mmCIF file of C-alpha atoms and ligand atoms in Angstrom:
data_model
loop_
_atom_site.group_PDB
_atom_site.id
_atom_site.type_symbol
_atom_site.label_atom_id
_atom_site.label_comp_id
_atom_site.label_asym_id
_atom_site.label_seq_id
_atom_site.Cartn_x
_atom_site.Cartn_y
_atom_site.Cartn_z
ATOM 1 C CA UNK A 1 86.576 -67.418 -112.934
ATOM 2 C CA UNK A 2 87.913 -64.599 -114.667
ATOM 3 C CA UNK A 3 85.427 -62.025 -115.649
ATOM 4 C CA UNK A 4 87.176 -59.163 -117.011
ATOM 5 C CA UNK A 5 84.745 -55.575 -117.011
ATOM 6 C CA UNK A 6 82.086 -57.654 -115.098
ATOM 7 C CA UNK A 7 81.816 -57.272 -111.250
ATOM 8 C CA UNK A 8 82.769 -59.139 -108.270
ATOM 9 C CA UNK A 9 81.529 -62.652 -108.617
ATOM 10 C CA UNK A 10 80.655 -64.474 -105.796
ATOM 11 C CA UNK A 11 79.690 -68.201 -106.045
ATOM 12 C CA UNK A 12 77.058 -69.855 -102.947
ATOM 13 C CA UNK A 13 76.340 -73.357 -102.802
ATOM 14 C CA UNK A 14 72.719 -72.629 -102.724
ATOM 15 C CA UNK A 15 70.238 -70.425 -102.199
ATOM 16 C CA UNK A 16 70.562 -70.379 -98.304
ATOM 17 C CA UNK A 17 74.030 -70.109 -98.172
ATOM 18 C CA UNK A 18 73.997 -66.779 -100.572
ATOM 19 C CA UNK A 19 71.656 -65.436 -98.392
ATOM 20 C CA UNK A 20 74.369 -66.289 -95.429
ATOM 21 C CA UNK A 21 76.918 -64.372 -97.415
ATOM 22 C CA UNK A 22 74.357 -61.964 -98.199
ATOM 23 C CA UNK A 23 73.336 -61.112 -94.592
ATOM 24 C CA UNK A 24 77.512 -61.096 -93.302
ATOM 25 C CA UNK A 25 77.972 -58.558 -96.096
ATOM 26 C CA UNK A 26 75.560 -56.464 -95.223
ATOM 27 C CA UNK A 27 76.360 -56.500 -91.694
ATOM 28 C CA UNK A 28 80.090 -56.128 -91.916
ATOM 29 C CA UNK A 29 79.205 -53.045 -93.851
ATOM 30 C CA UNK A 30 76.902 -51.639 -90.805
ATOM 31 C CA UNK A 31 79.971 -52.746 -88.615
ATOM 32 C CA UNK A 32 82.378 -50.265 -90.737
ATOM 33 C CA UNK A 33 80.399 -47.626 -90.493
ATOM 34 C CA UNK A 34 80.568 -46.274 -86.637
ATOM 35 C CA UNK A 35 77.756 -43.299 -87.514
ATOM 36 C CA UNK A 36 74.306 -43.059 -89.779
ATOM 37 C CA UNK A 37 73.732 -45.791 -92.131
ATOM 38 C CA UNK A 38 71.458 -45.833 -94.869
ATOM 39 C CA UNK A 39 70.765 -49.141 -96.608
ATOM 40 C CA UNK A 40 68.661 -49.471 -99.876
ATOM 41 C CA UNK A 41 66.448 -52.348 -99.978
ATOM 42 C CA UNK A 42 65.202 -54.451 -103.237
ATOM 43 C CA UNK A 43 61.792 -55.636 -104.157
ATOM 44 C CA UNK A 44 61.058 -59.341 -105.752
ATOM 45 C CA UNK A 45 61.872 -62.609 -104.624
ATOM 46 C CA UNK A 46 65.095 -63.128 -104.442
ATOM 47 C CA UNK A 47 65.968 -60.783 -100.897
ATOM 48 C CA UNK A 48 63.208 -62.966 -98.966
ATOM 49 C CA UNK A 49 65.521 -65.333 -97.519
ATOM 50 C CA UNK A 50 68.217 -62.618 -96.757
ATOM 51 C CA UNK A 51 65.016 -60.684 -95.093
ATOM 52 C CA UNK A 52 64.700 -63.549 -92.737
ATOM 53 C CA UNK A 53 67.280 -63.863 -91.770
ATOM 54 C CA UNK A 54 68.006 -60.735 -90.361
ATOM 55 C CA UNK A 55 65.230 -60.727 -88.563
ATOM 56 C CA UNK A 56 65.976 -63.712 -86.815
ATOM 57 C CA UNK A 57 67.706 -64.264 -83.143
ATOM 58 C CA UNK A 58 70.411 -65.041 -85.118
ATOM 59 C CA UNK A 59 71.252 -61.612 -87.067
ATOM 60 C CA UNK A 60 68.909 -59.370 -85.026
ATOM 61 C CA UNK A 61 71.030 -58.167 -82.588
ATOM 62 C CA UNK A 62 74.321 -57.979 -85.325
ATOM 63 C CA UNK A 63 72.213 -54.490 -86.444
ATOM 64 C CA UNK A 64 72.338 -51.395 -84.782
ATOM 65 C CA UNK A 65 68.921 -50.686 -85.445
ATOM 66 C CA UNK A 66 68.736 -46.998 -83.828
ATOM 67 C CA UNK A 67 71.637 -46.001 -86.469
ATOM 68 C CA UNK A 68 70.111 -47.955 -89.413
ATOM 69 C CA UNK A 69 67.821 -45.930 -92.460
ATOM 70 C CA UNK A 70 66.305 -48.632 -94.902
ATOM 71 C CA UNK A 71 65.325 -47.413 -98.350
ATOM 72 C CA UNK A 72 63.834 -49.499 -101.577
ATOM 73 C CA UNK A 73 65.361 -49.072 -104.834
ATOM 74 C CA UNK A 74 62.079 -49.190 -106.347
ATOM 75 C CA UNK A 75 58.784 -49.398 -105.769
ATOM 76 C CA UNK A 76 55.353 -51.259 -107.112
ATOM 77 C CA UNK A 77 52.581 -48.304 -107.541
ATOM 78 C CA UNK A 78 50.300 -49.720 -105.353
ATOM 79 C CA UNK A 79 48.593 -49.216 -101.711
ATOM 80 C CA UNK A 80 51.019 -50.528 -98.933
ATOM 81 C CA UNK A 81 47.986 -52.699 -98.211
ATOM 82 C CA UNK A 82 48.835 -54.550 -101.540
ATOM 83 C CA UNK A 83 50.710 -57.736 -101.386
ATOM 84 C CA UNK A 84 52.694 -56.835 -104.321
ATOM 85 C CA UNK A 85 54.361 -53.445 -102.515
ATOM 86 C CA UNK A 86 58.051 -54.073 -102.285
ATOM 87 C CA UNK A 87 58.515 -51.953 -98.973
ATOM 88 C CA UNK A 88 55.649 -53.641 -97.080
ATOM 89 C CA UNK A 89 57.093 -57.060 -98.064
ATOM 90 C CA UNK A 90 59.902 -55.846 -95.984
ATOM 91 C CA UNK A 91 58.199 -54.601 -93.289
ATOM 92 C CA UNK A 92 56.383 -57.903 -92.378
ATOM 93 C CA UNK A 93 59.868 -59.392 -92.888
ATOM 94 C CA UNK A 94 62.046 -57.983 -90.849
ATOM 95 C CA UNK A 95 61.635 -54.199 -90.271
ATOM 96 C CA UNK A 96 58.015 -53.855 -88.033
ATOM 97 C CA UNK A 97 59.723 -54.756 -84.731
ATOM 98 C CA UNK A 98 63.261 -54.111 -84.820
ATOM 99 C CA UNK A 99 63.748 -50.751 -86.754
ATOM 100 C CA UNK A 100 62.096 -47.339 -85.469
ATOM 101 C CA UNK A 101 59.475 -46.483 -87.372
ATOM 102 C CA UNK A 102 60.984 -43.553 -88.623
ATOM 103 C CA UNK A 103 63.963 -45.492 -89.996
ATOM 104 C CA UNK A 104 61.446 -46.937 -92.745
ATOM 105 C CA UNK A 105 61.691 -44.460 -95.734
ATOM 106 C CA UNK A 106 58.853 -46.264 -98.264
ATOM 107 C CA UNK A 107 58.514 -45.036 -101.326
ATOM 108 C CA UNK A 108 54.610 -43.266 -101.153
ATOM 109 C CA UNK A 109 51.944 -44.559 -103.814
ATOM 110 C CA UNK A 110 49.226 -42.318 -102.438
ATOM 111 C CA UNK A 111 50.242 -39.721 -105.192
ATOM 112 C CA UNK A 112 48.198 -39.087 -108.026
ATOM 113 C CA UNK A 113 50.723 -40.652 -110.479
ATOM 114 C CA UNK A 114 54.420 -42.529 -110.564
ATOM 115 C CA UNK A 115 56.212 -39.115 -111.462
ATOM 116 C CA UNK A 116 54.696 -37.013 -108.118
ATOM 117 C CA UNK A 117 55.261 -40.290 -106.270
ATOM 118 C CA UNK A 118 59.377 -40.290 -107.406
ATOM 119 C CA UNK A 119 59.643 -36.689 -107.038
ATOM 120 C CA UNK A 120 58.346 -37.180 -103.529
ATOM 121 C CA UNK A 121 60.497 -39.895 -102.480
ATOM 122 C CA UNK A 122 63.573 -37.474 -104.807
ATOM 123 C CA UNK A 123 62.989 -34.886 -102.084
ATOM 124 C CA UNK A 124 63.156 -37.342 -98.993
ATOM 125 C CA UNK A 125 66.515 -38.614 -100.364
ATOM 126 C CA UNK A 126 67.833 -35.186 -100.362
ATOM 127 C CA UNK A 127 67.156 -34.152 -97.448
ATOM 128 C CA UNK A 128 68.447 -37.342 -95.406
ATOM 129 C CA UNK A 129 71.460 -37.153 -97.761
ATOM 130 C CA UNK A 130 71.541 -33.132 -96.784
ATOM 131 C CA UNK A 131 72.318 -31.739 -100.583
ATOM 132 C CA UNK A 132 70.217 -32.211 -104.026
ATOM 133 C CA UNK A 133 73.457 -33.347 -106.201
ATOM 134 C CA UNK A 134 75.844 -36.532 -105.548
ATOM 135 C CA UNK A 135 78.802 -36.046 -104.098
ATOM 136 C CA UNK A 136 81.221 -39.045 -105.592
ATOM 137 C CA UNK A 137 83.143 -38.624 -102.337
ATOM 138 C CA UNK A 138 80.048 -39.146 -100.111
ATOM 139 C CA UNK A 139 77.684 -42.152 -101.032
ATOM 140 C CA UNK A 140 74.070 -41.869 -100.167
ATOM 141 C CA UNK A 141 73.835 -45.325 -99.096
ATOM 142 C CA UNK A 142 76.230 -47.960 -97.397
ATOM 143 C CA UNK A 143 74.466 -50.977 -98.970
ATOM 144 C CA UNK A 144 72.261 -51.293 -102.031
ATOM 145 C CA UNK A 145 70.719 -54.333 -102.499
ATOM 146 C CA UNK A 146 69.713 -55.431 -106.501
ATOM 147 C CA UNK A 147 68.037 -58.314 -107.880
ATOM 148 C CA UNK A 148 68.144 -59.338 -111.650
ATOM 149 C CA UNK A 149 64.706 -59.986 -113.670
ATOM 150 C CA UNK A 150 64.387 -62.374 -116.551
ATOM 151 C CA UNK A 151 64.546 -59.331 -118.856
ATOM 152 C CA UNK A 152 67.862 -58.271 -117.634
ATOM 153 C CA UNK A 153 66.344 -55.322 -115.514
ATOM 154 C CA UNK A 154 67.114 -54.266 -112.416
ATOM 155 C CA UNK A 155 65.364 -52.155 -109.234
ATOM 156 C CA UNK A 156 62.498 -50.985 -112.128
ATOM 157 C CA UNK A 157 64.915 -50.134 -115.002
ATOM 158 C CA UNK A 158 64.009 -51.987 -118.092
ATOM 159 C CA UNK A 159 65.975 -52.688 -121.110
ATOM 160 C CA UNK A 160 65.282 -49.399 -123.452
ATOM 161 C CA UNK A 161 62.835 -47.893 -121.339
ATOM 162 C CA UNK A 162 64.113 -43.670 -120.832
ATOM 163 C CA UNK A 163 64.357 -44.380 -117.371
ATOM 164 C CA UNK A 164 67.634 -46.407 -117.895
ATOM 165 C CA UNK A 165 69.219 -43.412 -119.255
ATOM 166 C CA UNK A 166 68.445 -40.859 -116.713
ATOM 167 C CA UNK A 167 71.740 -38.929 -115.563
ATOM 168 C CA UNK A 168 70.062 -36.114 -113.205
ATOM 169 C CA UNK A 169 66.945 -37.346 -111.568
ATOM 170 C CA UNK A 170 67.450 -39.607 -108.401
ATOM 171 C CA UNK A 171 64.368 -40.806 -108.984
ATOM 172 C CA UNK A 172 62.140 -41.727 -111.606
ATOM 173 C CA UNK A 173 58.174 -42.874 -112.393
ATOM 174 C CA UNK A 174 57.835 -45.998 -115.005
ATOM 175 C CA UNK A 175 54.597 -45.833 -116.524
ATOM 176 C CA UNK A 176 54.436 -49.564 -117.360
ATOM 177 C CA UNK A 177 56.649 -52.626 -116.591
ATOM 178 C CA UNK A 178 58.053 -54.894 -118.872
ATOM 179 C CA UNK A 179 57.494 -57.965 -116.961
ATOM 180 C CA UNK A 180 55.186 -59.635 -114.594
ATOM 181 C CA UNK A 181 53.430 -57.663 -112.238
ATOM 182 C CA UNK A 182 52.618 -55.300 -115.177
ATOM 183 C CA UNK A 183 51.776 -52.423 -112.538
ATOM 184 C CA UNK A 184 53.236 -48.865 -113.197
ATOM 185 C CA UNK A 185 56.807 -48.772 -110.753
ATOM 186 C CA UNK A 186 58.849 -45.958 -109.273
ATOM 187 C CA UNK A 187 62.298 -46.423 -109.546
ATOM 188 C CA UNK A 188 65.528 -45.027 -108.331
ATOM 189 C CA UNK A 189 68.117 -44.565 -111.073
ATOM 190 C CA UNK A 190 71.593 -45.455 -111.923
ATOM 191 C CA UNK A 191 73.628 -42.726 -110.701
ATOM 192 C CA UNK A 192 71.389 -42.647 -107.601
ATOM 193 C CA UNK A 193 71.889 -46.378 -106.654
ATOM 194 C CA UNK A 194 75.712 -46.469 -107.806
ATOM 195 C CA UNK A 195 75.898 -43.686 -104.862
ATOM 196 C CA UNK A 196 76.729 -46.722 -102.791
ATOM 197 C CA UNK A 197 79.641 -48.177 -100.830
ATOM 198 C CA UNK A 198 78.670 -51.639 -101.974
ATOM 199 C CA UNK A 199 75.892 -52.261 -104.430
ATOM 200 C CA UNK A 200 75.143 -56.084 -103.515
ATOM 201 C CA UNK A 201 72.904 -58.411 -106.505
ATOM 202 C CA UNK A 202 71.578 -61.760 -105.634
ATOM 203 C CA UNK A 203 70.996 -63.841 -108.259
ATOM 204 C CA UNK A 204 69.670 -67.299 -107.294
ATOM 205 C CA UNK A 205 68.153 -70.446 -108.580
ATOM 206 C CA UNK A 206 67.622 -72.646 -111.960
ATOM 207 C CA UNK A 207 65.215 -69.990 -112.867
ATOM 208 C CA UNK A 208 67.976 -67.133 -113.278
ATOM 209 C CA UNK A 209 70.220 -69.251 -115.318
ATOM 210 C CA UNK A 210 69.169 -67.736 -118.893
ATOM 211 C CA UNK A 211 69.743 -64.042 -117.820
ATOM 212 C CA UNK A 212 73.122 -64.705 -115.738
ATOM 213 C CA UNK A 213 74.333 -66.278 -118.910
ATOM 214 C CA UNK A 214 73.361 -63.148 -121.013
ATOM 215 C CA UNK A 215 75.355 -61.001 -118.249
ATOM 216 C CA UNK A 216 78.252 -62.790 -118.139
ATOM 217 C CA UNK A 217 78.517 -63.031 -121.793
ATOM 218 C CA UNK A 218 78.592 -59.076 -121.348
ATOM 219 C CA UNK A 219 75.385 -58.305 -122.911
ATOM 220 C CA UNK A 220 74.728 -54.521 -121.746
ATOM 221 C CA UNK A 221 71.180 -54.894 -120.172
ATOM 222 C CA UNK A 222 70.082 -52.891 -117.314
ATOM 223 C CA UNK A 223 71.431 -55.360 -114.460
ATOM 224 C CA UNK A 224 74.921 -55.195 -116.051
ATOM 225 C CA UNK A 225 74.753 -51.600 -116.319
ATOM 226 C CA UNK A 226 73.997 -50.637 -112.446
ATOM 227 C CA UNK A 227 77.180 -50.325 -110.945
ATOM 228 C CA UNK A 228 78.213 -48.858 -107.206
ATOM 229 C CA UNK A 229 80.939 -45.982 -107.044
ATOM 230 C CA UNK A 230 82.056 -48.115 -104.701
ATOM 231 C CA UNK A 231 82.051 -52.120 -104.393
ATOM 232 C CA UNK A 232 79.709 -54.074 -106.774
ATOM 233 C CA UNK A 233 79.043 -57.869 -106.086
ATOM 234 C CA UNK A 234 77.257 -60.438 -107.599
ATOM 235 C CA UNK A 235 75.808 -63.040 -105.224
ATOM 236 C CA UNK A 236 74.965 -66.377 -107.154
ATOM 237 C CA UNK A 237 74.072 -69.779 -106.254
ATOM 238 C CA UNK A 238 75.414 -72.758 -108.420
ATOM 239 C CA UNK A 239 71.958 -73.368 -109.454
ATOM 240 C CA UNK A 240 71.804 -69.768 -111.278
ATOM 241 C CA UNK A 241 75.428 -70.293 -113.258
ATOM 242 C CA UNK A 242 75.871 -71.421 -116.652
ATOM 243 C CA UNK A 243 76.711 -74.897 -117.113
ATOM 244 C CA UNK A 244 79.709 -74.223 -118.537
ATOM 245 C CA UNK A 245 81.218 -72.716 -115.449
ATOM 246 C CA UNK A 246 79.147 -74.307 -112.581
ATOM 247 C CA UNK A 247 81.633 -75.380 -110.271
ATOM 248 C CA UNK A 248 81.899 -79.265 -108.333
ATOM 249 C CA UNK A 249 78.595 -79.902 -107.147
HETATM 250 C C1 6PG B 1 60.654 -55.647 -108.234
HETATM 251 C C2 6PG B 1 62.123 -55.652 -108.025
HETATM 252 C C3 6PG B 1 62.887 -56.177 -109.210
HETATM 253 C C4 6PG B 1 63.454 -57.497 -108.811
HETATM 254 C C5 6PG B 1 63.762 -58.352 -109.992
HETATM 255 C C6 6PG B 1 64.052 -59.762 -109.554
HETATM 256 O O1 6PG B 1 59.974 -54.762 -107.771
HETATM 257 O O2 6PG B 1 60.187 -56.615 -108.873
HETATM 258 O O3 6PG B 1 62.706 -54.739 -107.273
HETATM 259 O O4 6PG B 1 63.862 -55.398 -109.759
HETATM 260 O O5 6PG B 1 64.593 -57.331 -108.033
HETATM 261 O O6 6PG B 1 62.656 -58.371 -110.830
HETATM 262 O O7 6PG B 1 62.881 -60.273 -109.014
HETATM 263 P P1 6PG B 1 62.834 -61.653 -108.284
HETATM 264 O O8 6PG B 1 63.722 -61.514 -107.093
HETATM 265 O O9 6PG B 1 61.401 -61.865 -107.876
HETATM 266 O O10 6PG B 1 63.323 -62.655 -109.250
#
């Protein structure tokens, strides 16, 4: 399909072969990279499956796990203890076990409020990335991994919130979400997640149909506007396409 001004678009049978594709992606971009990597997980539902997977026998031993940071773009303000925190979704998943402790960079919700909580996590970016400004030449992270919500946002960036906008801070609070679970978020922002070699969306199911049509038709919501310096892919399932385009089934 030709999708001029839109990214790489990737069609999966279903939802466990994207997360197949998803997991050799991320992997073969671990393999390219012979010293630190930094990978940038996403909240929601839709990295479960790819989560799994890499913690299985399977994919396990595919990860150099002593080389390997793992971020989250964004960030539910609630106790890790809460089952809707993003980073301890992850945990459970894949990381407790496999990656050193000190490989898991969560994004803290003891502060007082969203803003101290981004400014926090701001200032642990930095200093694993070793400067306070982007360097196009040097991306922060090899892999970012997005998801797309019914609203067309994306990591916690909602369609004409300020935090969309943001062009200096790596890191922002959201004081209120514009969908379902209508807790306050902390959110990396564009230009810190396009600091990416490949920034990696998986968009699966029925569900996701109404928004993937909006993006394809090129409607400028927050999902279309997150883009990697580098590569940026869109992973979808046939279930998620537009009828129009869905492929044999
Ligand atoms: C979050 C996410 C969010 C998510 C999309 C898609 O904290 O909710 O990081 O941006 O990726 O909302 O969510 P689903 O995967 O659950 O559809």
């Amino acid at each position: 399909m030709a999708t001029a001004g839109l990214p790489k678009l990737i069609v999966a049978a279903d939802s466990e072969a994207l997360a197949q594709t998803a997991a050799e992606r991320v992997t073969t971009r671990i393999s390219a990279n012979p010293g630190r990597i930094a990978i940038c997980l996403t909240g929601g539902s839709s990295p479960r499956k790819l989560y799994q997977l890499l913690g299985s026998d399977s994919w396990r031993g595919k990860i150099p796990w002593d080389r390997v940071h793992w971020f989250i773009g964004d960030e539910r303000f609630v106790p890790e203890s809460d089952p809707l925190n993003n980073m301890a979704a992850a945990r459970a998943t894949f990381l407790d076990g496999n990656a050193p402790a000190g490989h898991i960079h969560p994004i803290p919700t003891i502060a007082d409020n969203p803003d101290r909580s981004a400014e926090a996590y701001a200032r642990e970016l930095q200093a694993f990335y070793g400067a306070e400004s982007l360097d196009p030449a040097k991306p922060l992270f090899d892999v970012v991994l997005m998801g797309a919500g019914p609203d067309g946002h994306t990591a916690s960036l909602f369609p004409g919130f300020p935090a969309i906008e943001e062009t200096e801070r790596w890191v922002v609070g959201v004081p209120k979400a514009n969908v379902a679970p209508f807790v306050p978020r902390v959110s990396l922002t564009l230009p810190a997640l396009a600091s990416c070699r490949e920034m990696l969306f998986e968009i699966a199911g029925h569900d996701k149909q109404p928004i993937l049509t909006r993006l394809l038709n090129g409607e400028t919501l927050p999902a279309l506007r997150a883009r990697s310096n580098g590569e940026t892919v869109w992973l979808v399932d046939q279930a998620a396409l537009p009828e129009g385009i869905r492929g044999p089934r």
